[in-house]
C-alpha positions as CSV (number, residue, x, y, z in Angstrom):
1,X,80.8,92.0,84.5
2,X,84.6,91.7,84.1
3,X,84.6,94.3,81.4
4,X,82.7,96.7,83.6
5,X,85.1,96.1,86.5
6,X,88.1,96.6,84.3
7,X,86.7,99.9,83.0
8,X,86.0,101.1,86.5
9,X,89.6,100.2,87.5
10,X,91.1,102.0,84.5
11,X,89.0,105.1,85.3
12,X,90.2,105.1,88.9
13,X,93.8,104.8,87.8
14,X,93.3,107.7,85.3
15,X,91.8,109.7,88.1
16,X,94.9,109.1,90.3
17,X,97.1,110.4,87.5
18,X,95.0,113.5,87.3
19,X,94.7,113.8,91.1
20,X,98.5,113.6,91.4
21,X,98.9,116.7,89.2
22,X,101.1,114.9,86.7
23,X,98.6,115.2,83.9
24,X,98.6,119.0,84.3
25,X,102.3,119.2,84.7
26,X,102.9,117.6,81.3
27,X,99.9,119.3,79.6
28,X,98.1,116.0,79.1
29,X,100.8,114.8,76.8
30,X,100.2,111.0,76.7
31,X,103.7,110.2,75.4
32,X,105.3,112.1,78.3
33,X,103.0,110.5,80.8
34,X,103.7,107.1,79.5
35,X,107.5,107.8,79.5
36,X,107.3,109.0,83.1
37,X,105.4,105.9,84.2
38,X,108.0,103.7,82.4
39,X,110.8,105.6,84.2
40,X,109.0,105.0,87.4
41,X,108.7,101.3,86.7
42,X,112.4,101.1,86.1
43,X,113.0,102.4,89.6
44,X,111.4,99.3,91.1
45,X,114.6,97.2,91.1
46,X,114.2,93.7,92.6
47,X,116.6,94.5,95.4
48,X,114.6,97.3,97.0
49,X,111.2,96.8,95.4
50,X,109.4,96.1,98.6
51,X,110.9,99.1,100.4
52,X,110.1,101.4,97.5
53,X,106.5,100.2,97.4
54,X,106.1,100.6,101.1
55,X,107.5,104.2,100.9
56,X,105.1,105.0,98.0
57,X,102.2,103.4,99.8
58,X,102.8,105.5,103.0
59,X,103.1,108.6,101.0
60,X,99.8,107.9,99.2
61,X,98.1,107.1,102.4
62,X,99.2,110.3,104.0
63,X,98.1,112.3,101.0
64,X,94.6,110.6,101.1
65,X,94.3,111.2,104.8
66,X,95.3,114.9,104.4
67,X,92.8,115.3,101.7
68,X,90.1,113.7,103.9
69,X,91.0,115.9,106.8
70,X,90.8,119.0,104.6
71,X,87.3,117.9,103.4
72,X,86.2,117.3,106.9
73,X,87.5,120.6,108.1
74,X,85.7,122.4,105.3
75,X,82.4,120.8,106.1
76,X,82.8,121.3,109.9
77,X,83.9,124.9,109.7
78,X,81.3,127.3,110.9
79,X,79.6,129.2,108.1
80,X,79.7,133.0,108.3
81,X,76.8,134.7,106.7
82,X,77.0,138.4,105.9
């Protein structure tokens, strides 16, 4: 059960890397992706860690909400048939 949950979590995290567009921007180069993530990790200094995390969380929440709004608008839009 734990292995399945871990696998699911890793798949979701990989999906977020893809969804962010980062994988495409670096042509799926794993070393570049890893380096970018390591650089990102270094920006989380203890002094402003909480503020940075809060900023990132809000940005992610807004992106998820905008995506949901776009999906809702697409399904609610009237269909025009020729």
